[in-house]
XYZ file of C-alpha atoms in Angstrom:
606
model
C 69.790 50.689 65.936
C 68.714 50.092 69.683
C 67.757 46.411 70.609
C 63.803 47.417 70.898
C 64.136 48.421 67.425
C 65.680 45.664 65.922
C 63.098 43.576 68.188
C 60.294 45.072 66.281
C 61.693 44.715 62.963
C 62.299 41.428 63.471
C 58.637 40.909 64.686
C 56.947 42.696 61.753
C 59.719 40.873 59.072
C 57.746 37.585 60.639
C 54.585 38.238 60.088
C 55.291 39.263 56.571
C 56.979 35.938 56.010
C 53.764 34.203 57.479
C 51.358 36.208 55.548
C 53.996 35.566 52.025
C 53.185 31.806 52.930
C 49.559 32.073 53.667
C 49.604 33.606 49.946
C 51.379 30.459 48.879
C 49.309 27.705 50.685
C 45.610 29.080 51.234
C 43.511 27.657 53.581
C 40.817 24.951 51.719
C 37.376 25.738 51.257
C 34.352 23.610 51.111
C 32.469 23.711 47.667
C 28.667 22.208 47.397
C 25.337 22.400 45.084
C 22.014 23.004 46.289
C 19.474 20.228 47.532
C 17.128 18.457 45.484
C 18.220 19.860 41.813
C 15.178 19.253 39.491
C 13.904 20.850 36.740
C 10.761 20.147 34.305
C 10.246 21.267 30.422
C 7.444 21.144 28.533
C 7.570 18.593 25.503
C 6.388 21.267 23.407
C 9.082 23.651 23.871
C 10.304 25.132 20.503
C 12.466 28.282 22.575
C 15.911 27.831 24.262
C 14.581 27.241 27.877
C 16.086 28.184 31.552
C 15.129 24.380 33.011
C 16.905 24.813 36.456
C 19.815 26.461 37.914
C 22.635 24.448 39.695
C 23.474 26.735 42.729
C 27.486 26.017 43.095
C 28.990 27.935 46.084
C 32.145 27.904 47.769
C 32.550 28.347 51.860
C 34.090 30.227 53.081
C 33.796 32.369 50.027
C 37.351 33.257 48.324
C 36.095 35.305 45.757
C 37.062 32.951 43.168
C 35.302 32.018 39.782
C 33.586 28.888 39.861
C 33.155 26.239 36.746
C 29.849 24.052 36.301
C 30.175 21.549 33.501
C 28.107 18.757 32.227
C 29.874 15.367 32.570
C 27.197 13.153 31.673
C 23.667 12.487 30.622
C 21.262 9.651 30.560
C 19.830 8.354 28.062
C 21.686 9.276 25.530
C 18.986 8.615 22.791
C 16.097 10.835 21.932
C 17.452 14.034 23.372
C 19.812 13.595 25.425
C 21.880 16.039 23.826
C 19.437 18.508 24.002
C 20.524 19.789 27.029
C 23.824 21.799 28.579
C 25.121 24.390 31.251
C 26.148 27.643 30.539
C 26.367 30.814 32.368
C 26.270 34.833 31.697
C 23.317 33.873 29.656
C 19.741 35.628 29.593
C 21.177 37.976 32.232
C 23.082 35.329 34.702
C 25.883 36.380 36.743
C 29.092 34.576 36.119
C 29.142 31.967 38.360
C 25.331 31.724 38.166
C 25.259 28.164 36.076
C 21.905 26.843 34.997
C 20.679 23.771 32.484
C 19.440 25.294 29.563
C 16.648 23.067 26.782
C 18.719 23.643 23.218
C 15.691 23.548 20.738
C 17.959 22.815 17.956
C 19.513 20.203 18.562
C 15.797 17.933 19.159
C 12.864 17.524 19.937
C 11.311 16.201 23.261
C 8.981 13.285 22.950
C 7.319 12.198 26.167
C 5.964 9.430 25.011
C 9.723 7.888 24.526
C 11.590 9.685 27.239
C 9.833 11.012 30.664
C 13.077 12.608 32.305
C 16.709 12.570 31.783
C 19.200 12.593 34.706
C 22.401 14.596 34.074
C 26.043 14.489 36.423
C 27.364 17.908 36.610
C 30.478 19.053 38.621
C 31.378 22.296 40.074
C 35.735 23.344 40.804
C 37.552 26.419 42.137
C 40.313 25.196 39.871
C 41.915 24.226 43.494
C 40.217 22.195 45.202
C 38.775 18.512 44.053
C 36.038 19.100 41.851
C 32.239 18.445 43.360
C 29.308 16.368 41.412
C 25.749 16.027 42.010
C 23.172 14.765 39.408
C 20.329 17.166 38.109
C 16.889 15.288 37.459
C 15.231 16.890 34.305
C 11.629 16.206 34.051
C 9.411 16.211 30.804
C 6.239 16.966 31.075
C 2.770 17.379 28.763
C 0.877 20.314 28.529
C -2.012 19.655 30.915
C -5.663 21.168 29.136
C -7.564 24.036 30.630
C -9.428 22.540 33.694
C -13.470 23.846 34.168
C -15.132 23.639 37.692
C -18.759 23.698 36.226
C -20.033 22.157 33.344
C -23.648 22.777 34.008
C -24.436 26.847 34.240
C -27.351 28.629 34.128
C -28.099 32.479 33.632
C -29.442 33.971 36.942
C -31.961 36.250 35.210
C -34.257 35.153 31.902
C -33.670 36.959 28.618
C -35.922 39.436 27.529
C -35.945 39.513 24.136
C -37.703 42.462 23.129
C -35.101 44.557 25.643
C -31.890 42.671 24.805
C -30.368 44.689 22.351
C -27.081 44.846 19.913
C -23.555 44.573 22.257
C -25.665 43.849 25.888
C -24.074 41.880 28.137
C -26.043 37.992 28.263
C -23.635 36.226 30.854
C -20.201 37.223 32.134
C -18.913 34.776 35.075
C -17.937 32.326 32.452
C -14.104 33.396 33.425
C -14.276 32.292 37.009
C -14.826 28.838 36.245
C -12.030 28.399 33.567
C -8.224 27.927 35.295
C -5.145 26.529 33.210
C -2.454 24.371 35.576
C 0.075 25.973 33.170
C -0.941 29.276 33.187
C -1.557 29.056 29.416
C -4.062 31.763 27.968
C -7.230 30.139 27.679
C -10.026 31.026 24.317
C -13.390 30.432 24.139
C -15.485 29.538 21.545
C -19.352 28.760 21.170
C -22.384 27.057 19.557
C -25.788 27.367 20.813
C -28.844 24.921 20.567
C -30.995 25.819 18.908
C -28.616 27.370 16.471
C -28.771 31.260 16.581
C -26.842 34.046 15.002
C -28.210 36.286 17.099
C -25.171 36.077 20.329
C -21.392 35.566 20.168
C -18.739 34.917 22.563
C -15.604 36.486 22.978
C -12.617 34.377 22.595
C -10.660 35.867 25.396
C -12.617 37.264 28.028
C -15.464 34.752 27.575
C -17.990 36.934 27.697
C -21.370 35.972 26.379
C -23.173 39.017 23.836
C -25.829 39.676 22.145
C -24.631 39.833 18.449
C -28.165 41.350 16.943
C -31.119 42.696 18.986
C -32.794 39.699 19.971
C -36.659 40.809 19.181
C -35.969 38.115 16.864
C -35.114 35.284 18.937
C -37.662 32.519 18.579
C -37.125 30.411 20.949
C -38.183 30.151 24.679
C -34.857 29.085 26.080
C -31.560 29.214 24.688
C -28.307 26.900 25.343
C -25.075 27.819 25.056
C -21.976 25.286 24.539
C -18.676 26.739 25.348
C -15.642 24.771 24.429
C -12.182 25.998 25.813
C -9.059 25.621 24.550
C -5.181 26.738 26.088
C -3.499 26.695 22.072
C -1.845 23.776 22.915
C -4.006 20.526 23.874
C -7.297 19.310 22.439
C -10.459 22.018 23.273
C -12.472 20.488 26.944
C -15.949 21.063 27.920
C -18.208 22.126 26.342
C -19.702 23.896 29.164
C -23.208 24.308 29.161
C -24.938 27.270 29.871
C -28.896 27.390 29.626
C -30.835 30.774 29.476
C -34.528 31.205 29.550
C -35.894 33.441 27.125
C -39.208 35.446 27.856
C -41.009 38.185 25.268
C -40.107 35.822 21.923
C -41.536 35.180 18.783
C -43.101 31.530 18.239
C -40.178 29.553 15.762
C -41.657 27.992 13.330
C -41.402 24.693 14.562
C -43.478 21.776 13.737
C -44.075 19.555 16.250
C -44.793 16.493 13.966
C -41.138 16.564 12.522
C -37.825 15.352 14.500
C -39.303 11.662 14.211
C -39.381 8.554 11.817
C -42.325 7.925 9.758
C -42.468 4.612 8.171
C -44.303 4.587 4.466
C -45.125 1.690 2.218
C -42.932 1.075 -0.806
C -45.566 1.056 -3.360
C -46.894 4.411 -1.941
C -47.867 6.002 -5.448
C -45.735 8.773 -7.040
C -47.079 12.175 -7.503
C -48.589 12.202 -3.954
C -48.565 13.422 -0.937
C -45.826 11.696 1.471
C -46.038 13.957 4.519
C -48.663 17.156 5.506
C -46.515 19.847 7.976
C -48.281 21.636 10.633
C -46.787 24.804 11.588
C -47.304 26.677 14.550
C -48.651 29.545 12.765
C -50.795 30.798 10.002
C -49.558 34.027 9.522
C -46.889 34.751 8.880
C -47.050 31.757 6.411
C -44.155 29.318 7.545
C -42.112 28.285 3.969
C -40.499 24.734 4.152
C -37.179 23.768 2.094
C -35.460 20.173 1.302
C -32.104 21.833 2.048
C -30.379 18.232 2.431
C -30.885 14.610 1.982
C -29.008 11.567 3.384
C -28.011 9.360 1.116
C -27.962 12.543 -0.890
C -28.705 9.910 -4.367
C -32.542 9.877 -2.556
C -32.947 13.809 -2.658
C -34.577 13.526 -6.052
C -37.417 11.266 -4.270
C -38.763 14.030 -2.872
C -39.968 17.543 -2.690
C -41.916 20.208 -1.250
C -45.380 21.905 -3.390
C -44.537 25.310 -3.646
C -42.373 25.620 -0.089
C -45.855 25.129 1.706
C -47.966 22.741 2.776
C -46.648 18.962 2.389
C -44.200 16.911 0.450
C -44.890 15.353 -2.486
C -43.092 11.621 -3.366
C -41.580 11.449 -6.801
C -40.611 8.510 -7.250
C -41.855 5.132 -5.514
C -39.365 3.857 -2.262
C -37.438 0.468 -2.439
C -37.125 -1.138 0.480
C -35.339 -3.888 -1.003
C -32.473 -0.773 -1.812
C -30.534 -1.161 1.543
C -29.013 2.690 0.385
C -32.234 3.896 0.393
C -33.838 1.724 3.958
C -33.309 4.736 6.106
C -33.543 8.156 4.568
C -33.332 11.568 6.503
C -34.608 14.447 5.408
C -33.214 17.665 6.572
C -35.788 20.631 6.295
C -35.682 24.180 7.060
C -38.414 26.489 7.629
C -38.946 30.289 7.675
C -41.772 32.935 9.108
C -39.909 35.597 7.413
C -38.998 36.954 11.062
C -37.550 34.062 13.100
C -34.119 32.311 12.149
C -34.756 29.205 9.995
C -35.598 26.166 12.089
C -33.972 23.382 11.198
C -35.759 20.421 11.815
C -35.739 16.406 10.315
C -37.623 13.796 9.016
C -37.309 10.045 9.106
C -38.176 7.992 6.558
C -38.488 4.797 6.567
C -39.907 2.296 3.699
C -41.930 -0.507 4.393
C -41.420 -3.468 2.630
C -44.545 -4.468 0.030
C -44.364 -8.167 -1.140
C -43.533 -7.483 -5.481
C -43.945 -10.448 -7.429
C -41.022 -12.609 -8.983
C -39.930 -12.079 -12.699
C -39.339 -15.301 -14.626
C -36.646 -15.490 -17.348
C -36.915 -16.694 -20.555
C -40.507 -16.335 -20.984
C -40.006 -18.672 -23.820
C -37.611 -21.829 -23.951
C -37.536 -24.313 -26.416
C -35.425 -27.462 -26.843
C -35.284 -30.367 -29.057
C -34.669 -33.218 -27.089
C -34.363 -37.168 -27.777
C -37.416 -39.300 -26.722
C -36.190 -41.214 -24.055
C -34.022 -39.595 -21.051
C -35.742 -36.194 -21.082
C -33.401 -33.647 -19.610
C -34.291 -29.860 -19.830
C -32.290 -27.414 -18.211
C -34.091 -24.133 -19.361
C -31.543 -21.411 -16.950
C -34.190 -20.284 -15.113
C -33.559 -16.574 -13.793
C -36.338 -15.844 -11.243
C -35.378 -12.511 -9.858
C -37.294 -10.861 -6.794
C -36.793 -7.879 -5.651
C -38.399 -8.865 -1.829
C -35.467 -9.228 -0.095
C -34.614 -12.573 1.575
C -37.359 -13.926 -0.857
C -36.806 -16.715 -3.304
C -38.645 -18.494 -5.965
C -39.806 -21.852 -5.981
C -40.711 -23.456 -9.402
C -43.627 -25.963 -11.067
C -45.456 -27.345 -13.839
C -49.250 -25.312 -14.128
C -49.588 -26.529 -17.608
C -49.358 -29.282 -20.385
C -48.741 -31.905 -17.683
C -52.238 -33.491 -17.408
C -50.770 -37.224 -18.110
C -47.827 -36.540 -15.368
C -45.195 -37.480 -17.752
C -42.764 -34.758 -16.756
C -41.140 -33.216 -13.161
C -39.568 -30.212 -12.316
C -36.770 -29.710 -9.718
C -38.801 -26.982 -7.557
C -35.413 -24.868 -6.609
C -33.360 -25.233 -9.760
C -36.169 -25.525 -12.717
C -34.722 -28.581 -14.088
C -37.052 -30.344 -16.257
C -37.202 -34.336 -16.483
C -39.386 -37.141 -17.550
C -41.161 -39.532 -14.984
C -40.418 -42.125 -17.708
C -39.420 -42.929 -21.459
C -41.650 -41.666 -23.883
C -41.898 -43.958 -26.475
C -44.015 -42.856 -29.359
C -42.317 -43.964 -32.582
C -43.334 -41.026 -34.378
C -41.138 -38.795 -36.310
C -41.497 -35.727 -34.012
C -43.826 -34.854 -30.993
C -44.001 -31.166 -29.739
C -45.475 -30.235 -25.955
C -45.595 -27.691 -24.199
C -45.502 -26.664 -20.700
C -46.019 -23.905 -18.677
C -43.761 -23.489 -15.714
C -44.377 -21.494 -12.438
C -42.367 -19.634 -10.140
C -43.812 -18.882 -7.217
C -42.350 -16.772 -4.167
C -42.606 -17.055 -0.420
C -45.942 -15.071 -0.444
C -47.487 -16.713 -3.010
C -46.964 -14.354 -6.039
C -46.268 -15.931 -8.963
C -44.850 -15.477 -12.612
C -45.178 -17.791 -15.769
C -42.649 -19.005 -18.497
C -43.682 -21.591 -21.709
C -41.159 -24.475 -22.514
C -41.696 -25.541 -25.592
C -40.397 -29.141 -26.548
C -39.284 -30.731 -29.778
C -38.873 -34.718 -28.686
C -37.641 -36.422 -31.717
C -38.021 -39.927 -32.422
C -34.775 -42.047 -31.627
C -33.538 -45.205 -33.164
C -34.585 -48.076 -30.318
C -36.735 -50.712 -31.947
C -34.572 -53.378 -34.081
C -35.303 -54.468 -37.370
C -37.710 -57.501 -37.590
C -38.017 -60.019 -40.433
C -41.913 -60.319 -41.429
C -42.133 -63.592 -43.220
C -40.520 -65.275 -40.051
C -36.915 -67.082 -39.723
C -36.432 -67.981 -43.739
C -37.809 -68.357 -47.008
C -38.014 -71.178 -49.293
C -37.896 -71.487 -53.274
C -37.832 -74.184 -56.038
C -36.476 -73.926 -59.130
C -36.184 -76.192 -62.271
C -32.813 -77.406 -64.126
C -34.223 -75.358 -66.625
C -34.744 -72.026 -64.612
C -32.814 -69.304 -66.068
C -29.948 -67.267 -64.298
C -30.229 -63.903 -62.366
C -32.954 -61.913 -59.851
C -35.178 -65.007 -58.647
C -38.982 -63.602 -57.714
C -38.173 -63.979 -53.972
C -37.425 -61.163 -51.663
C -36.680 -60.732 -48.233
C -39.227 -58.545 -46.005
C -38.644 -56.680 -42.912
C -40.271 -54.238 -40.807
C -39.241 -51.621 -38.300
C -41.484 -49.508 -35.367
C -39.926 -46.918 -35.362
C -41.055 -43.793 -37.549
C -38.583 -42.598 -40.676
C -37.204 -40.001 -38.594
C -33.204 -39.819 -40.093
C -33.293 -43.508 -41.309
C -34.843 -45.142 -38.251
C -36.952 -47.570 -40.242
C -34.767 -47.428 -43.470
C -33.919 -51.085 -44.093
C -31.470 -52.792 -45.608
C -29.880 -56.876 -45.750
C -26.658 -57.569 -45.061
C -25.023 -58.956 -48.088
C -24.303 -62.507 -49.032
C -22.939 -64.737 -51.435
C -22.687 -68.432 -52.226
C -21.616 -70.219 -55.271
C -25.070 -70.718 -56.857
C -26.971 -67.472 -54.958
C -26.599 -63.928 -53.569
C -28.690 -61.910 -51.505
C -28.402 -58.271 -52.193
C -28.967 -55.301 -50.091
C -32.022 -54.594 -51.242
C -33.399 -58.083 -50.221
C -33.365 -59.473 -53.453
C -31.735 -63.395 -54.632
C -30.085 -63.483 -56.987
C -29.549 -67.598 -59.134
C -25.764 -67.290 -59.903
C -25.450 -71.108 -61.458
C -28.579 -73.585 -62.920
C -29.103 -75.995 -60.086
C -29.740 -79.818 -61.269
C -31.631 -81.960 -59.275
C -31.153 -82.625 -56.210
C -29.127 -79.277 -55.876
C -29.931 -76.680 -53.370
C -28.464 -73.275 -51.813
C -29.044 -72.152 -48.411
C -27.514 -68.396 -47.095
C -28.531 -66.487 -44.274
C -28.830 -62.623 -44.227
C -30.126 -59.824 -41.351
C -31.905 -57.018 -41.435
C -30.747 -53.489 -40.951
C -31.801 -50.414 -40.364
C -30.409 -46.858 -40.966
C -31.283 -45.099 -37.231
C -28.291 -42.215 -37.218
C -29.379 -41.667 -33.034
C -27.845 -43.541 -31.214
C -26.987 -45.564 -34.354
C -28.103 -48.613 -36.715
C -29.756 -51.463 -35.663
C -29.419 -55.242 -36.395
C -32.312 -57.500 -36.220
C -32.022 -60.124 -33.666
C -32.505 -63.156 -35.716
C -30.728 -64.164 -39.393
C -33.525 -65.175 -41.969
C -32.011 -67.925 -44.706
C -33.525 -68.287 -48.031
C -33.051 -71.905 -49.446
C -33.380 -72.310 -53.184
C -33.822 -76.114 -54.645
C -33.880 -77.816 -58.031
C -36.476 -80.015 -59.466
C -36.816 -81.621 -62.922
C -37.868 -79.558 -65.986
C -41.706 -79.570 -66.834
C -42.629 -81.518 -69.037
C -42.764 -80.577 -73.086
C -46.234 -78.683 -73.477
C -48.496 -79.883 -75.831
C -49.027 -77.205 -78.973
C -51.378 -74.555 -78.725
C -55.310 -74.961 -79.164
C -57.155 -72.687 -81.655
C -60.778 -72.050 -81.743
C -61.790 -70.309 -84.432
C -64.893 -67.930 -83.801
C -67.584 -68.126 -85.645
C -70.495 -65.543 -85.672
C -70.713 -65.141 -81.506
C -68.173 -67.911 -80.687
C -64.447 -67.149 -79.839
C -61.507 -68.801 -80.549
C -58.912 -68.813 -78.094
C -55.516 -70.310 -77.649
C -54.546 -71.685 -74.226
C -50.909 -71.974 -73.318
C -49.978 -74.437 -71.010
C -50.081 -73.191 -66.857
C -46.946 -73.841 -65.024
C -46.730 -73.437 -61.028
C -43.520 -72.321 -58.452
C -44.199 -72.591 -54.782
C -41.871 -70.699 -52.465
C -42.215 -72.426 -49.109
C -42.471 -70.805 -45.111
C -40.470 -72.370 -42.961
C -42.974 -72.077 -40.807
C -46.173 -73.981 -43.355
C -47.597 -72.021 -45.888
C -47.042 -72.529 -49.675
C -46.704 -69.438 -51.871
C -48.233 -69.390 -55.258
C -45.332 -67.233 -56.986
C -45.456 -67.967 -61.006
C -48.685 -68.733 -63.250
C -50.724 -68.300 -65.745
C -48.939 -66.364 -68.775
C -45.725 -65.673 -66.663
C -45.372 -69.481 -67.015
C -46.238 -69.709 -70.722
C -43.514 -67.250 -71.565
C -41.179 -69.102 -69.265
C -41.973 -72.678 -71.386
C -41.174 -70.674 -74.623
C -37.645 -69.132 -73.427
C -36.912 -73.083 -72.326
C-alpha cells in the first residue's frame, strides 16, 4: 500500500467517523404552532366537529413524526371535556393535529360558557416539547337577515289572465342572505286571506295556486316569514300587489267597527241590517264565531241574509258579556268568503232594585223597638246601590229606618198598655236613579210588664170588730189596680202574705180574724201588691197598705121581735134589730160594711 493510498483511506475512514457521530448527536431543530389559533362552534352542534387545526411544524424539517396533545382546558365545567386533538381523522395526514367538538360527551350552552381556552403542546420526542393555547369560541346561530321588508310587485295582477302555476313575484331570493350559510324556507299568509297563491318554501317564489278570475280583491298583500331551521322565523316581509280585472268581494263596508246597543233592546229583533256590495249574486252571511263563545247563542242571522236578529236581551252589568265580537263570513257564491267583524257593545239601561223579603214580620216588645228585617236589595246596575225608607204606616213618625242597612227603630217608647198592637209599614228601596222597589213589615208589639201595681183604697184600711165577732175571713179586702193590659199576667194581682197573732192577710187580699179581740185590742199588718208581668218580670207596688182591725164592746142584748098580725089589708111584720160595722180610710171616709139582716143573723149566732 503506497503512502497516497493509505492517505486516502485514512481521509475517507474520517469522514465516516464524523458522519457515524452526526447519526449519534443530530443537529436541533426549531419546533412552533401557527399564529393566532382560534376556532368557533356552533352551540347547536349535535355532529363530531373539525373546530380548528393546530399547525405543528418542525424547522428544518427532519422528517420526523410529530405529537400534539391536550394538556389543559379551561373551564372545566359545562363542557370542557367536550373537546380533544386527534389526528388521521376525517382524512388528516399524520401529523396534521386539529381540535375536534365530541358531541357525546355534552352539550354546549352559550348562555353558561362563551369560549373555552385550551394549552396544547407539540414534541419530536427530542427536543423540549412546545405549548401554545387554542381559543375555542361558542357561538349562536345568527337568523336569516332580509334587506327589504317593504316590496312591491312591479306590474299589477290581472286576474282574469293569471292563471294556475304563473309566476306572481320571483326576486324574493335576492333579498334573503343567512350569515351562516344555513338554507333558508319561506313561508306565507296573505291579507286578505286567499287560497288562491302559494309560496314555495325553498326558492321563494310567489304562484298562483288557482286561476285567479276569482280573486276579489283589488290589491293583494303578501307576508313572507323566513326561517334558517334553526332560530326563531324573521320578517315577515311584505309584499303588496295590485290587482286589476277582479270580482267585487263581498264586503260590507258597515262591518269591521263597534256598534254600541242598549241592554233592554227587545229579543226577537233586529240587532244589525248588512249592506252588501251587491245584489246579485245574493251575498249569504254566517255567525261562524263568537267571543266569549258563551254569547254565540245571543245572536243569529234570518235565513243567512239580510240582518241579525237578537235572541236574547244584553247585560251590561255581565262584565263577560261588555264587549262581544262577532266574527262573520260572507259568500257571493264566486269570491272567497270575506271574513269580516262586528263589535258589540251593550249600553247600560238603569233596571230597578229587587227588595227581599217582600214580607217580614216580627213580634217585638213595646218599648226599645229594634227590627232588623235582612234586607237583600239586589241591583243589577252596576256600581248602583240601594238606599232604604219608610213610604207607609208612618203617618205619626213613631218609627226610623237606617237608610243603608234597613234597620228599623222607634223614635220613642210606645206605651199603649194594651195586650197586643199590630202595624205595618211599608219600606222603600230606592236606587241611584230613582227606581224603586217595595217590601211590608209587619209588626206584632206586645204589651210588656212596666207599670207597678197600685193600691186603690190608698195607704191602709181600717176595721172594727166586737168581743163578740166570730173567728175567720173578716168582710175586708185589699184592692189594687194595675195599667197595664192582661197580656201574660201583667195586671194579674196578688198580696204578699202576712201573719200576726190575731190576723192574716192572704194572697188573695183577704183578712183573715185568727183570735176574738177584747177591748181595747187591735192588729195592725202591712201587705203589697203584686203583679204577675212574665216580661221583664213581676212587679211590686211602691207603697205597703196595712189593714188595722180593733175591738169594741158587744152590742147590746136586742129587744124580742115585734109581730103585727095582718088583718084584712094590714101586714104584720117582724123587725129584727139593725146592727152597724164601719171600716175606716185612713185617709176619712167611713164604710158602711154590715146591716140590715146580715146584722140580725149576726145577733142570733152571738
Amino acid at each position: 500500500m503506497t503512502a497516497s493510498t493509505r492517505t486516502h483511506m485514512e481521509g475517507v475512514g474520517h469522514v465516516f467517523a464524523v458522519f457515524l457521530l452526526l447519526l449519534k448527536n443530530p443537529a436541533s431543530s426549531i419546533l412552533q404552532f401557527k399564529t393566532s389559533l382560534t376556532g368557533t362552534i356552533f352551540e347547536g352542534s349535535s355532529t363530531r366537529i373539525n373546530v380548528v387545526c393546530l399547525g405543528c411544524t418542525e424547522e428544518p424539517d427532519a422528517g420526523r413524526i410529530l405529537t400534539v396533545r391536550k394538556e389543559q382546558i379551561t373551564p372545566q365545567f359545562q363542557c370542557g371535556g367536550c373537546f380533544d386533538i386527534y389526528t388521521k381523522l376525517d382524512g388528516l395526514s399524520v401529523n396534521d393535529w386539529c381540535i375536534f367538538y365530541l358531541p357525546s360527551q355534552g352539550k354546549l350552552n352559550y348562555t353558561m360558557v362563551q369560549e373555552y381556552t385550551m394549552t396544547a403542546s407539540c414534541t419530536n420526542g427530542v427536543d423540549t416539547p412546545i405549548t401554545t393555547s387554542v381559543l375555542l369560541k361558542v357561538s349562536t346561530n345568527e337568523p336569516p337577515r332580509i334587506d327589504s321588508l317593504q316590496q312591491t310587485c312591479p306590474t299589477p295582477i290581472d286576474a282574469k289572465l293569471t292563471n294556475a302555476g304563473d309566476t306572481i313575484y320571483n326576486t324574493l331570493h335576492t333579498s334573503i342572505s343567512d350569515p351562516d350559510g344555513d338554507i333558508t324556507y319561506c313561508s306565507m299568509t296573505t291579507i286578505p286571506p286567499s287560497t288562491n297563491v302559494e309560496i314555495d318554501p325553498v326558492t321563494c317564489i310567489i304562484r298562483a295556486k288557482k286561476n285567479l278570475e276569482m280573486e276579489c280583491h283589488p290589491s293583494i298583500t303578501f307576508l313572507v316569514s323566513v326561517n334558517d331551521g334553526t332560530n326563531p322565523n324573521v320578517g315577515p316581509i311584505s309584499i303588496t300587489c295590485d290587482i286589476t280585472n277582479y270580482l267585487p268581494a263581498p264586503i260590507d263596508s258597515k262591518l269591521n267597527r263597534s256598534i254600541s246597543v242598549r241592554e233592554d233592546h227587545p229579543k226577537g229583533t233586529v240587532m244589525y241590517t248588512f249592506d252588501p256590495p251587491t245584489v246579485n249574486p245574493a251575498v249569504i252571511y254566517a255567525i261562524i264565531h263568537v267571543t266569549p263563545p258563551q254569547a254565540h247563542s245571543l245572536f243569529s242571522v234570518e235565513n243567512g241574509r239580510s240582518s241579525i236578529t237578537l235572541n236574547e236581551e244584553l247585560d251590561y252589568e255581565n262584565p263577560l258579556f261588555a264587549d262581544i265580537y262577532l266574527n262573520i263570513s260572507a259568500d257571493n257564491g264566486n269570491c272567497d268568503l270575506v271574513y269580516q267583524y262586528l263589535n258589540v257593545r251593550p249600553i247600560e239601561v238603569n233596571e230597578p232594585p229587587v227588595l227581599s223579603p217582600k214580607v217580614y214580620y216580627q213580634q217585638v216588645n213595646e218599648e226599645s223597638i229594634y227590627v232588623n228585617p235582612v234586607f237583600l236589595c239586589e241591583d243589577e246596575d252596576r256600581g248602583d246601590r240601594c238606599q232604604f225608607r219608610i213610604v207607609g204606616g208612618n203617618d205619626e213618625g213613631r218609627f226610623q229606618i237606617n237608610r243603608d242597612t234597613g234597620e228599623i227603630t222607634a223614635r220613642y217608647n210606645i206605651d199603649n198598655n194594651v195586650r197586643e198592637l199590630n202595624w205595618t209599614l211599608i219600606i222603600e228601596a230606592v236606587d241611584l236613579q230613582g227606581l224603586t222597589d217595595n217590601a211590608t213589615v209587619n209588626l206584632n208589639i206586645r204589651d210588656i210588664n212596666d207599670n207597678r201595681p197600685y193600691f186603690t183604697h190608698g195607704g191602709g184600711i181600717a176595721y172594727t170588730v166586737t168581743e163578740c165577732t166570730g173567728l175567720g175571713i173578716l168582710p175586708v179586702r185589699f184592692a189594687a189596680s194595675d195599667d197595664d193590659s192582661d197580656y201574660k199576667g201583667n195586671n194579674i194581682i196578688t198580696f204578699t202574705p202576712a201573719r200576726s197573732d190575731c190576723i192574716q192577710i192572704h194572697a188573695d187580699g183577704t183578712v183573715h180574724l185568727l183570735k176574738t179581740l177584747l177591748q181595747p185590742e187591735s192588729c195592725v199588718l202591712s201587705t203589697r201588691a203584686v203583679d204577675h208581668g212574665e216580661y221583664p218580670g213581676p212587679l211590686t207596688s211602691q207603697i205597703t197598705a196595712t189593714v188595722t182591725v180593733t175591738s169594741s164592746d158587744c152590742p147590746p142584748t136586742p129587744a124580742p121581735p115585734t109581730t103585727e098580725y095582718v088583718t084584712e089589708a094590714t101586714t104584720v111584720t117582724t123587725e129584727p134589730p139593725t146592727t152597724t160595722s164601719t171600716a175606716v180610710n185612713n185617709n176619712g171616709p167611713v164604710l158602711h160594711l154590715l146591716g140590715g139582716p146580715l146584722a140580725l143573723l149576726l145577733f142570733y149566732m152571738l
